[in-house]
Coordinates of C-alpha atoms in Angstrom, one line a residue:
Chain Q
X1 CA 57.8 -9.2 72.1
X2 CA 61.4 -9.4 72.2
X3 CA 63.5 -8.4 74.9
X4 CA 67.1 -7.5 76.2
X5 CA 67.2 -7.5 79.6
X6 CA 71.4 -6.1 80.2
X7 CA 72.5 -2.9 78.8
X8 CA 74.9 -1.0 81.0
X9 CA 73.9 2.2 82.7
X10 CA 75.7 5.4 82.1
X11 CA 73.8 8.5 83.9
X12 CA 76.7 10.4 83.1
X13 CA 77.1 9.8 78.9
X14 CA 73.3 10.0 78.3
X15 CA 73.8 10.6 74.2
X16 CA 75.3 6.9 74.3
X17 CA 72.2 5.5 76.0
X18 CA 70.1 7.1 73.8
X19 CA 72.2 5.7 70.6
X20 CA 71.9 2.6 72.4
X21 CA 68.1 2.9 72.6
X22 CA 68.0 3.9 69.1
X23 CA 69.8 1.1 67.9
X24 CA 67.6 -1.2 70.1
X25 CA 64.2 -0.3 68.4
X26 CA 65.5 -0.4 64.9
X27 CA 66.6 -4.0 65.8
X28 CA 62.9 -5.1 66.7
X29 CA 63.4 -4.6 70.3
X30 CA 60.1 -4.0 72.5
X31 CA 61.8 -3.8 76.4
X32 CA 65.0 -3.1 77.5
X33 CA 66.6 -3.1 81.2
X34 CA 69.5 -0.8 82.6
X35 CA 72.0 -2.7 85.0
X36 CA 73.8 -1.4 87.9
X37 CA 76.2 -3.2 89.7
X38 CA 76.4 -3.7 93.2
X39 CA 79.2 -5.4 95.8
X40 CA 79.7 -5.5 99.4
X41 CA 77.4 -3.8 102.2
X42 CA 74.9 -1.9 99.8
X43 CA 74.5 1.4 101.5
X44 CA 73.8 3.3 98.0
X45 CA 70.8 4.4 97.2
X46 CA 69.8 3.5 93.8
X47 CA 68.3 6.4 91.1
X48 CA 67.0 5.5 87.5
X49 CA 65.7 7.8 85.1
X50 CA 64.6 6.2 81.8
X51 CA 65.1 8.6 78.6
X52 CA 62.5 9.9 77.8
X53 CA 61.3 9.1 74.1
X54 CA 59.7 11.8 71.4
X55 CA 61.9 14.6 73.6
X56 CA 60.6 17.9 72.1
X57 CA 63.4 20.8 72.3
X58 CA 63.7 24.1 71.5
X59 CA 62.0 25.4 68.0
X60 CA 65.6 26.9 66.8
X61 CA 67.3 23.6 67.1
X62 CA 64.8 20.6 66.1
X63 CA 64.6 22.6 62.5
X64 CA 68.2 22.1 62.1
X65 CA 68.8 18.9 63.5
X66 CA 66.6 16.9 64.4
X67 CA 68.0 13.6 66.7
X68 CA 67.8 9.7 65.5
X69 CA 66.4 9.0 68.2
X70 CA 63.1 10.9 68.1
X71 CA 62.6 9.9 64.2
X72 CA 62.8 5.9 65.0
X73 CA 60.7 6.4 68.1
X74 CA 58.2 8.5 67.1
X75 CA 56.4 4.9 65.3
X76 CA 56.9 3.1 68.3
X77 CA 54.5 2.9 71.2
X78 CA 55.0 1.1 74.1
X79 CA 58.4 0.7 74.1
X80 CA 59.8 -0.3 78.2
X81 CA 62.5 0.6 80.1
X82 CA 62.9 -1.2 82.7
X83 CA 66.1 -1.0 86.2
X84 CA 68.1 -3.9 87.0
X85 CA 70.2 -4.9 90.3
X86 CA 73.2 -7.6 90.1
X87 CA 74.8 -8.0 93.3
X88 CA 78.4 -9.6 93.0
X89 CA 79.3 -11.1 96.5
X90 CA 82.7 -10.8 97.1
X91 CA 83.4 -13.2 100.7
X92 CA 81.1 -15.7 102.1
X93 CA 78.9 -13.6 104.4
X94 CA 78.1 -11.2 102.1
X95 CA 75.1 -12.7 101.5
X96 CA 73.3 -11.0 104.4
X97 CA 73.0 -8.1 102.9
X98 CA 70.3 -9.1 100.4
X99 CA 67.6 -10.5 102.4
X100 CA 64.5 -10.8 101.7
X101 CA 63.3 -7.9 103.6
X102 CA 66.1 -5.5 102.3
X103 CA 64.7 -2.1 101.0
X104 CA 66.4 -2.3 98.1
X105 CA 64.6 -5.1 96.5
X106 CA 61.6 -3.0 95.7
X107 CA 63.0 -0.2 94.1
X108 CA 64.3 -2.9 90.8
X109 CA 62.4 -4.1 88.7
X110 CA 64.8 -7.5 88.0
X111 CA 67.4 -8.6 90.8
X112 CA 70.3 -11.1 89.7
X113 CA 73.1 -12.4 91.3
X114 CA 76.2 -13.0 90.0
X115 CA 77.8 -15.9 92.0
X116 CA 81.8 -16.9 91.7
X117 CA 82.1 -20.2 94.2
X118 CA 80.0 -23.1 94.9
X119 CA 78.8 -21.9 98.2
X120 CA 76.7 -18.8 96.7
X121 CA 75.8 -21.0 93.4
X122 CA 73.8 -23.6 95.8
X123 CA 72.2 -20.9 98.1
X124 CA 71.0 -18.8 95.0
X125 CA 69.0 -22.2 93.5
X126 CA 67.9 -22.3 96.7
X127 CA 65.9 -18.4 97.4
X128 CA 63.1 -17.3 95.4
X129 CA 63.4 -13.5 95.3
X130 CA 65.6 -13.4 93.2
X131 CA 65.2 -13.4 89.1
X132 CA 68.2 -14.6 87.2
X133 CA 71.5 -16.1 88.0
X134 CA 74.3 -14.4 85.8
X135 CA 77.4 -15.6 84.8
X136 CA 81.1 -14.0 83.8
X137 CA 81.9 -15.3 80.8
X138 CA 85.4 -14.5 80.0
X139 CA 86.8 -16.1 83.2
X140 CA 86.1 -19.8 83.2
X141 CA 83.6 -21.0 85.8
X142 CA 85.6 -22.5 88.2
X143 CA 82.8 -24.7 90.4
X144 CA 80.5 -27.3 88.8
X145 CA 77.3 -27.1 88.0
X146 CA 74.9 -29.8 89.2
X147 CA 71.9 -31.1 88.0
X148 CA 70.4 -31.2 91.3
X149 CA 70.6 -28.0 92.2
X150 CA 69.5 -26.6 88.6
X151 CA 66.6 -28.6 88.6
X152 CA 65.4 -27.1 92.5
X153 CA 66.1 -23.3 90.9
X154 CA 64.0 -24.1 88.1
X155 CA 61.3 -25.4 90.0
X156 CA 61.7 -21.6 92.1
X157 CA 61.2 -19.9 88.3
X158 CA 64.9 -18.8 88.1
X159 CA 66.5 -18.1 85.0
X160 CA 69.9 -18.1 84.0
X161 CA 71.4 -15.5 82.0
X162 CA 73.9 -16.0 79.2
X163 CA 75.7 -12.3 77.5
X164 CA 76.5 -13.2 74.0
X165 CA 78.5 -10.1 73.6
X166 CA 81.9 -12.0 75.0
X167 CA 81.4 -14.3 72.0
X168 CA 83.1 -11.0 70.0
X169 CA 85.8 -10.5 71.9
X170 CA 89.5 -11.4 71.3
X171 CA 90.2 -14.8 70.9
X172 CA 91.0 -16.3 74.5
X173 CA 87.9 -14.4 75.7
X174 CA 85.8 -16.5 72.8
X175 CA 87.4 -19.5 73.6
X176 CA 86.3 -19.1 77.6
X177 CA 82.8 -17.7 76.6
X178 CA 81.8 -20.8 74.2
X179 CA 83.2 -23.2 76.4
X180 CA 81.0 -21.5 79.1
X181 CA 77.6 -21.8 77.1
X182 CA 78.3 -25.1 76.4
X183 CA 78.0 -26.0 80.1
X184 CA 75.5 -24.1 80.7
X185 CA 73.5 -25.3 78.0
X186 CA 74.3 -29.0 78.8
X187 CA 73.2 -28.8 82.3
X188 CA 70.1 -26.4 82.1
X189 CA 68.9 -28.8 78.9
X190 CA 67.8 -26.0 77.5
X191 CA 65.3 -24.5 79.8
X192 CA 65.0 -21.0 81.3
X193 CA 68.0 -19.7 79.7
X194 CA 67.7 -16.1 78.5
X195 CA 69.9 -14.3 76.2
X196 CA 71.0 -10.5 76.5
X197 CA 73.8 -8.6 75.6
X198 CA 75.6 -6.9 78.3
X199 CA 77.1 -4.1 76.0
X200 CA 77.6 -0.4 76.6
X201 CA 79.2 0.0 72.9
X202 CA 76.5 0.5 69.8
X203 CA 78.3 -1.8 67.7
X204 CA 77.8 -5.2 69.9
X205 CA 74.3 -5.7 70.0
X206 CA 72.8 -8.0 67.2
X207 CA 69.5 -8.9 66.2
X208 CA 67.0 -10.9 67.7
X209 CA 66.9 -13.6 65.1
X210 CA 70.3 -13.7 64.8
X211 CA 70.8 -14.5 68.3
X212 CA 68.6 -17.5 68.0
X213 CA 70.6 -19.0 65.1
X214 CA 73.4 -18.7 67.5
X215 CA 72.1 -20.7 69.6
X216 CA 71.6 -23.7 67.6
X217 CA 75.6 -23.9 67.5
X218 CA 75.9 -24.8 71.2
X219 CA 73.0 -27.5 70.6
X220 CA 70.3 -25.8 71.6
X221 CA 67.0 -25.7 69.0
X222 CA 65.7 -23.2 67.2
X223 CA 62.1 -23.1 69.1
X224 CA 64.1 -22.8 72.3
X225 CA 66.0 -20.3 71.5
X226 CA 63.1 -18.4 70.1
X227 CA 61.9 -18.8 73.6
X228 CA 64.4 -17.5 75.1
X229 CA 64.5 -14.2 74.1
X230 CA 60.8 -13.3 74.3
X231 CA 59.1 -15.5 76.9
X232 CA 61.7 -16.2 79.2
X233 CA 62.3 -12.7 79.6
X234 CA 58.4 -11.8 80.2
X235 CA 57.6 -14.2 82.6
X236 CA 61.0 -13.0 84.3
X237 CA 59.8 -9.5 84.4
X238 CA 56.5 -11.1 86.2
X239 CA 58.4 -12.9 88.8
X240 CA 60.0 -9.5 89.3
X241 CA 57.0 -7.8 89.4
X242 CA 55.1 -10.1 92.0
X243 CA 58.2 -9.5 94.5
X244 CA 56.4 -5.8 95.0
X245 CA 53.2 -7.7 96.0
X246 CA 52.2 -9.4 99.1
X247 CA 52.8 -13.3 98.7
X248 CA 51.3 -12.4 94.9
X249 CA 47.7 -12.3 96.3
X250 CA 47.7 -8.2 96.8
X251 CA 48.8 -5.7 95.7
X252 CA 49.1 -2.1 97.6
X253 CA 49.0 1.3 95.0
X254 CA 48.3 5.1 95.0
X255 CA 44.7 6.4 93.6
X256 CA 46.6 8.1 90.9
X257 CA 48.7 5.6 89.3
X258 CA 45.4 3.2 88.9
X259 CA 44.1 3.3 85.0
X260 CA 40.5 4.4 83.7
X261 CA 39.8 0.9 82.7
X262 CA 40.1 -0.5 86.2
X263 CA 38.5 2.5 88.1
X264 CA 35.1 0.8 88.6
X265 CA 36.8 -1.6 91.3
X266 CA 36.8 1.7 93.5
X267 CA 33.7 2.0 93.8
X268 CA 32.0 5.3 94.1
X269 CA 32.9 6.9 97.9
X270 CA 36.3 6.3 96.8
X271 CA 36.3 8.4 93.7
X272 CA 34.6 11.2 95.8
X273 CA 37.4 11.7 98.4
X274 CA 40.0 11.8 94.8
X275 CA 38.1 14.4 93.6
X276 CA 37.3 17.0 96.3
X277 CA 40.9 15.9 98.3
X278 CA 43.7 15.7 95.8
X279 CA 46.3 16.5 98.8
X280 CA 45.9 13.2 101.1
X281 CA 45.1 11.2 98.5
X282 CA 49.1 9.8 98.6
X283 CA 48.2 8.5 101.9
X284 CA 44.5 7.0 100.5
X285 CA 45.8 3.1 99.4
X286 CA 43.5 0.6 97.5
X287 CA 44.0 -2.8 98.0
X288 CA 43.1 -4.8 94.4
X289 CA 42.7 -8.6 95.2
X290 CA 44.9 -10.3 92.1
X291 CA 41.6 -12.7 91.2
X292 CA 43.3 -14.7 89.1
X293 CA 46.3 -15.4 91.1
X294 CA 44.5 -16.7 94.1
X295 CA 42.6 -18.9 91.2
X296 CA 45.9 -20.5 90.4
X297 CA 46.5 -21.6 94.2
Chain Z
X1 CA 65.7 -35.1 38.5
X2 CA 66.8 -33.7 42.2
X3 CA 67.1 -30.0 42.9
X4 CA 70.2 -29.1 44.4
X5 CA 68.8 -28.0 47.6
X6 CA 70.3 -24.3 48.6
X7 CA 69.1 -20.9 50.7
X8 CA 69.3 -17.5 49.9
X9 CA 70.0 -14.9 52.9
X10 CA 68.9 -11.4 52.8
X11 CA 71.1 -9.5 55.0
X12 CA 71.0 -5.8 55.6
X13 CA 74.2 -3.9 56.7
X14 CA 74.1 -1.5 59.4
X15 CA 77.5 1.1 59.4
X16 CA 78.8 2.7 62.0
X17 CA 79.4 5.7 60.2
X18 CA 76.0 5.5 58.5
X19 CA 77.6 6.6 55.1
X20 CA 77.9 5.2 51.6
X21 CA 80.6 3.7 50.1
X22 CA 80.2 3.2 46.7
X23 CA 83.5 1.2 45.8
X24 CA 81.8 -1.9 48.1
X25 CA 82.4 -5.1 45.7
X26 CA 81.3 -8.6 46.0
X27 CA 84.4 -9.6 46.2
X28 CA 85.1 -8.3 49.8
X29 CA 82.4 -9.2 51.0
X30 CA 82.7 -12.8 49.8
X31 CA 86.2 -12.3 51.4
X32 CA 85.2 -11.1 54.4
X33 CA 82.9 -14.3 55.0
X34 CA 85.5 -16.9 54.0
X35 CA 88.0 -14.9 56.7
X36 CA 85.1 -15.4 59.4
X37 CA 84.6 -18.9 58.2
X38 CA 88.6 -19.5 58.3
X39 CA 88.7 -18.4 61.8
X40 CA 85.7 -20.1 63.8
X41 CA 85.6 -23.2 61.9
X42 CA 89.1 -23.8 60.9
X43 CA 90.8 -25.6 57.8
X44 CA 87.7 -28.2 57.8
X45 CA 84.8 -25.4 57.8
X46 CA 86.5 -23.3 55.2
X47 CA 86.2 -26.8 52.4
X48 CA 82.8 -27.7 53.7
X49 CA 80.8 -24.3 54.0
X50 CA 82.1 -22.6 51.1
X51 CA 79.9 -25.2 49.1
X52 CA 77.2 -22.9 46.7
X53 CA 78.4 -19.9 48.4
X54 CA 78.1 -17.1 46.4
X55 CA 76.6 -13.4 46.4
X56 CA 73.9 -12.9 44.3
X57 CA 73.2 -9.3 44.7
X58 CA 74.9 -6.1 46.4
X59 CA 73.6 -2.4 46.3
X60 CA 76.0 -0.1 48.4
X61 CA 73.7 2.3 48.6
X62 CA 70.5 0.4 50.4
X63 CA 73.1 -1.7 52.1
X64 CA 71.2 -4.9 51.1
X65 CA 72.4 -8.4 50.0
X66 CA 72.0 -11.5 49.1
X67 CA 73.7 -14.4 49.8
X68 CA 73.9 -18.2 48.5
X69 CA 74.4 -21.0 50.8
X70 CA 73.9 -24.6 50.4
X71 CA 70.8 -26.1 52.9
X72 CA 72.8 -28.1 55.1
X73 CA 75.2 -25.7 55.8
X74 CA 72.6 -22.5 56.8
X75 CA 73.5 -22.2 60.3
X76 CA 76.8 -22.2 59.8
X77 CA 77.3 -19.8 57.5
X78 CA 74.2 -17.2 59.2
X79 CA 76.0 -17.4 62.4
X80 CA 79.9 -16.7 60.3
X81 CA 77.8 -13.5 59.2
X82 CA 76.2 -12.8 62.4
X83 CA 80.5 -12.7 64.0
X84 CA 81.6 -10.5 61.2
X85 CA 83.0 -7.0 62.8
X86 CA 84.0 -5.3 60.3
X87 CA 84.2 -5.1 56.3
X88 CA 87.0 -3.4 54.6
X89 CA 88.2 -1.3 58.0
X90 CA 85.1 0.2 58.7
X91 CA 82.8 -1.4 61.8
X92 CA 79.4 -2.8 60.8
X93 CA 76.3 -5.1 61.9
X94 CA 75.4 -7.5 59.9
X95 CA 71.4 -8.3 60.4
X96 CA 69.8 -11.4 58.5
X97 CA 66.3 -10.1 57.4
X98 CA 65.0 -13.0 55.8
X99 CA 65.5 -16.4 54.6
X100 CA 63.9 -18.4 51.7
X101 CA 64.5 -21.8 49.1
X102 CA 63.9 -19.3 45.9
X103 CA 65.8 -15.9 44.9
X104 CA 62.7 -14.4 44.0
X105 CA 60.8 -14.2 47.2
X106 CA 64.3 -12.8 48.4
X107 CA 63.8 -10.2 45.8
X108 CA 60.3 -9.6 47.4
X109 CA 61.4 -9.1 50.5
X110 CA 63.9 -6.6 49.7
X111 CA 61.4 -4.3 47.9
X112 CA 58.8 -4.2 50.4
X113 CA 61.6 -3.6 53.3
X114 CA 63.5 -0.8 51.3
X115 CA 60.1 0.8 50.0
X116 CA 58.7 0.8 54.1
X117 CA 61.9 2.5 55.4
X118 CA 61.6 5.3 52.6
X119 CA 58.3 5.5 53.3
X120 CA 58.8 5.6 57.1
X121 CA 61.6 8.1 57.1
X122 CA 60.1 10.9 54.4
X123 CA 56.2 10.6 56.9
X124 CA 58.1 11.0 59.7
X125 CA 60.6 13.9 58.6
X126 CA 57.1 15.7 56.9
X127 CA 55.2 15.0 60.0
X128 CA 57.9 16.4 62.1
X129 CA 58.5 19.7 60.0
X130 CA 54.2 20.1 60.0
X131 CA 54.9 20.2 63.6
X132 CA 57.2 22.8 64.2
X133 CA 55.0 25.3 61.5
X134 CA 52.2 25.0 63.2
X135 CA 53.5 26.2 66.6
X136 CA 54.6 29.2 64.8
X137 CA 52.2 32.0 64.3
X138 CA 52.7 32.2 60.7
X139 CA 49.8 29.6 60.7
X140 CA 46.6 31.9 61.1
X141 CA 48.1 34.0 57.4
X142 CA 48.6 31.0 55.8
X143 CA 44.9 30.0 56.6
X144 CA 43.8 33.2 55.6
X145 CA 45.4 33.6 51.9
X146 CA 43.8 29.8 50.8
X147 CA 40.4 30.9 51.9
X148 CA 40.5 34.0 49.9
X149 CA 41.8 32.1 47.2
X150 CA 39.2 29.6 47.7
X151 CA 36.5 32.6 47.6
X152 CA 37.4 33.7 44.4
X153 CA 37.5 30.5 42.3
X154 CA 34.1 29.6 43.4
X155 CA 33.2 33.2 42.6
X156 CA 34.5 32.1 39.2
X157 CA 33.4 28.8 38.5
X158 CA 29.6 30.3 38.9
X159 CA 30.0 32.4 36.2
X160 CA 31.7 30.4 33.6
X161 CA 28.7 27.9 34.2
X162 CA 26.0 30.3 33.9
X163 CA 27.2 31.1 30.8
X164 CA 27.3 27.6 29.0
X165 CA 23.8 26.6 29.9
X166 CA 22.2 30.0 28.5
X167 CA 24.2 29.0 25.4
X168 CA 22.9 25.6 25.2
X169 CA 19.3 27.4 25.8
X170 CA 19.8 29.2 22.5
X171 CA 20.8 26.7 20.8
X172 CA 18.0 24.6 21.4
X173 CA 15.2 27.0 21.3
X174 CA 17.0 28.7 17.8
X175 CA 15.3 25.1 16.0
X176 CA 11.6 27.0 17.5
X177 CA 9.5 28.8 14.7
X178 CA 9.2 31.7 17.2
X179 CA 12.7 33.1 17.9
X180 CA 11.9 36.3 18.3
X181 CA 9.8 35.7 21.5
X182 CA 12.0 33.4 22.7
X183 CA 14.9 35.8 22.6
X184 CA 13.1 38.1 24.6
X185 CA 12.5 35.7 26.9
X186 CA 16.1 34.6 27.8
X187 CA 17.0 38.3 27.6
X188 CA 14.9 38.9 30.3
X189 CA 15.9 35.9 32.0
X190 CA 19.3 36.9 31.7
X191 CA 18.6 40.2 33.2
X192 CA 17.1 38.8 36.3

């Protein structure tokens, strides 16, 4: 499973997501996540709409053209969109508007934060509800990075995120970008890094193999970089998925959304009260106990 | 005796324009390379990479080739290919497919991944089109005419074979002393 978790969104120019999409799965990709940007007091409310694949349209025009995107996907199954947060502080106290009980948390399925001085660098290795520390490539980081500090966001299941797409820009850009990576890569060792492109244009993304050749230039090993692209990114998408969750020993969801395979865990009054009420059964909540997770602690 | 130890990349080129250029050489894209080459590893890379490389094979029309390297110098060279931005003016991903020590399971490779996306494309454009007939109406006729048609070459095929095995009968029963009974026999058969 290979993923690519920054591509930008554009709710306005929806043909060049859908090229982008297109592009994506002919590459080998199985999961791609949208990014919005957010700075300041976040007073927004966020709205994502993933494209839908295998679109049927009218009968008159899908026998005269019929789109690139619905003859790559129509092999595919199981291809995910997923929505993405990065918050870019701009002063010192802007970090109390992403706490950990801020609404907005729970509408994303992966937070980052993108931090520019020291002071936000060693409070970000510090939280765990966040996913991924970002970096700007094309300016040079102007703090250092510690091993101390690396080591405690590891231990929190933080990854940090490099966007290889800088690497093909002009020359001083290049020049910032691979002297970035190599920092990165010399004080992480190697571990939790995750690769992604953070492209709107069709003609910057590059395949996942390729991307793990490219690694092995700035020292890092083959296996490693292998790793970075499809486990990092999954057990990212878990840490991201457990923030929803209570403490990540249960979970709260509607009747409705539940699968057929796990139905049985309802038990029969329950499935009752779906069948002959279908109008409160919004405010009806199960509670699934996660088994396995209270196993693990 | 040593080998000289070398890799063959098969790279498949992606256009931006998604059309076919048919004066593509080897020669610019051997260019192109050495340009990358010249520009991310300097004076130094361009002697030390160019060693064995060469481009064995080039069809503008699947967009696939192959290229030489020497063993040492593999990532180099993949990731000089993986920076290229464009070939002759016109933008492009390059995208390395597969990698191997002999030409031949290179050559493999190739046919099985141009043979799936034929394959892939001409299901998918059929099983579209099926689609979009069947939601007309024009399907219940259609169904109609090939079971008449059906109908009548059964119809057919009865006859024809009732026909040979009353021959064969004759035949056979012809080598009897008593034909004449015989004969009256089948007649009547026949009649019933």
């Amino acid at each position: 499973m290979f993923c690519d978790l920054y591509l930008k969104y554009n709710p306005k120019n929806k043909k060049q997501m859908e090229k982008l999409i297109a592009m994506a799965i002919k590459l080998n990709y199985d999961c791609v996540a949208f990014n919005q940007n957010f700075t300041g007091k976040i007073t927004e409310k966020s709205t994502f709409e993933p494209i839908i694949l295998n679109e049927k349209k009218d009968q008159e025009n899908s026998t005269k053209k019929i789109s690139t995107l619905r003859l790559i996907s129509d092999g595919k199954k199981g291809f995910k969109q997923l929505s993405r947060m990065t918050y870019i502080p701009s002063s010192n106290n802007d970090f109390v508007y992403l706490n950990r009980s801020s609404q907005i948390l729970e509408t994303f399925d992966i937070v980052a934060i993108e931090p520019k001085t020291k002071v936000f660098f060693d409070k970000c290795c510090e939280i765990s509800y966040i996913d991924i520390i970002t970096f700007d490539l094309n300016e040079k980081i102007d703090f250092q990075l510690s091993y101390k500090q690396i080591k405690q966001a590891i231990r929190n299941g933080i990854f940090f995120e490099i966007r290889y797409s800088s690497l093909l820009g002009e020359t001083q850009i290049r020049r910032k970008a691979m002297n970035n990576i190599l920092n990165i890569i010399k004080y992480t060792k190697g571990k939790n890094i995750i690769f992604s492109s953070g492209t709107s244009s069709l003609m910057e993304l590059r395949g996942p193999y390729d991307i793990m050749n490219l690694g092995t230039l700035f020292d890092l090993p083959f296996e490693k970089g292998k790793l970075s692209i499809s486990k990092n990114c999954e057990s990212a998408i878990s840490h991201g998925y457990l923030r929803k969750t209570f403490n990540g020993i249960v979970e709260q969801k509607n009747i409705e959304e539940i699968d057929e395979k796990e139905k049985w865990e309802l038990g029969e009054q329950n499935l009752n009260l779906n069948q002959n009420s279908n109008q409160n059964s919004n405010q009806n909540t199960n509670q699934n106990e996660n088994m396995e997770i209270e196993k693990q602690k | 005796m040593v080998r000289i130890k070398q890799r063959y990349l098969l790279v498949e080129i992606i256009w931006k324009d998604a059309g076919v250029d048919k004066k593509l050489n080897s020669q610019i894209i051997f260019n192109s390379i050495r340009q990358s080459i010249q520009y991310h590893f300097g004076e130094f890379g361009n002697a030390k990479y160019l060693e064995r490389l060469a481009i064995k094979y080039l069809s503008p029309l699947k967009n696939l080739t192959i290229i030489r390297c020497a063993r040492k110098n593999l990532r180099e060279v993949w990731s000089s290919i993986t920076f290229l931005r464009q070939i002759n003016t016109r933008e492009c991903i390059c995208r390395v497919l597969h990698t191997s020590g002999t030409i031949l399971s290179c050559q493999k490779q190739a046919i099985k991944y141009s043979e799936d996306s034929l394959l892939i494309t001409t299901m998918k454009l059929l099983f579209i089109q099926n689609q979009n007939q069947n939601q007309n109406q024009n399907q219940n006729q259609n169904k109609n005419q090939i079971e008449n048609e059906n109908q009548n070459e059964n119809q057919n095929e009865n006859q024809n074979q009732n026909q040979n095995q009353n021959q064969n009968q004759n035949q056979i029963e012809n080598q009897i002393e008593n034909q004449n009974q015989n004969q009256n026999q089948n007649q009547n058969q026949n009649q019933n």
